[in-house]
C-alpha positions in Angstrom: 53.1 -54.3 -8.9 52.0 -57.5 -10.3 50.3 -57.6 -13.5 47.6 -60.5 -13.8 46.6 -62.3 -17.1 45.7 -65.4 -15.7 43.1 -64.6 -13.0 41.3 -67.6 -10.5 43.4 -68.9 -8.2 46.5 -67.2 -9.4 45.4 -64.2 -7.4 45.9 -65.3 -4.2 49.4 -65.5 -5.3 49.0 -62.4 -6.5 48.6 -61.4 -2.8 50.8 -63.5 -1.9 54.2 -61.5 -3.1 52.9 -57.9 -3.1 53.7 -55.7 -0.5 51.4 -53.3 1.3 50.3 -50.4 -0.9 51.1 -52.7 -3.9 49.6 -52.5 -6.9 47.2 -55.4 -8.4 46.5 -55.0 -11.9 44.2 -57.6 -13.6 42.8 -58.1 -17.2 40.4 -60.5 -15.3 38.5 -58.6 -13.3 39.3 -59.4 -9.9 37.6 -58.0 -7.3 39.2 -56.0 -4.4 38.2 -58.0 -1.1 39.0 -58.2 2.3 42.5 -59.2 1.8 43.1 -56.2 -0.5 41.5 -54.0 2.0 43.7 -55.7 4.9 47.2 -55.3 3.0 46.4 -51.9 1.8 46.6 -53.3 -1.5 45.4 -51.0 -4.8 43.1 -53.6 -7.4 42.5 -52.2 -11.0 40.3 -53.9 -12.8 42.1 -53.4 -16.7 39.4 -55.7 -18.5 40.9 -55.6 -22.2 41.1 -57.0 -25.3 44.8 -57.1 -26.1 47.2 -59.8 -27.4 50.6 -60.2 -26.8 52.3 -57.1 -28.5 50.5 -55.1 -26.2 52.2 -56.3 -23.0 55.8 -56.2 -25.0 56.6 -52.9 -23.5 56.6 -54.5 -20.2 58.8 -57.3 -21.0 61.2 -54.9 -22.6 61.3 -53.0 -19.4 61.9 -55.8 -17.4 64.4 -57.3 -19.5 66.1 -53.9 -19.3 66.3 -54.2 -15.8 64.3 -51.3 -15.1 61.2 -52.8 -13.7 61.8 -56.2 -11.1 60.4 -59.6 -11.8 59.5 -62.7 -10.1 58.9 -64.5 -13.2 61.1 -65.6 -16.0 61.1 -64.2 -19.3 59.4 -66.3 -21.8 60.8 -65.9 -25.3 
């Protein structure tokens, strides 16, 4: 699953490291295209007004080791 807050170009890296029948949730709305279609990738479209205590759940899985990332944890 990769989470996207950053949208544009960022989601062809996005692509990049999921896996078919991954998960691509974005606060951008990005739009599921061909290359969704072609990895069997899922796009949700989570267009929200949050801030960053909203996404601390899911750095405190992470840093629990419960959940993988291929980003370090900012602090």
């Amino acid at each position: 699953m990769v989470f996207d807050t950053i949208g544009g170009e960022s989601v062809a890296d996005d692509f990049a490291v999921l896996k078919p029948e991954g998960l691509l949730v974005s606060t951008l709305g990005a739009k599921a295209d061909e290359l969704a279609v072609k990895k069997h990738i899922r796009v949700i479209d989570e267009s929200a007004d949050f801030n960053h205590l909203d996404l601390q759940p899911i750095v405190d899985l992470i840093g629990k080791g419960n959940h993988q990332s291929n980003l370090p944890l900012l602090s």
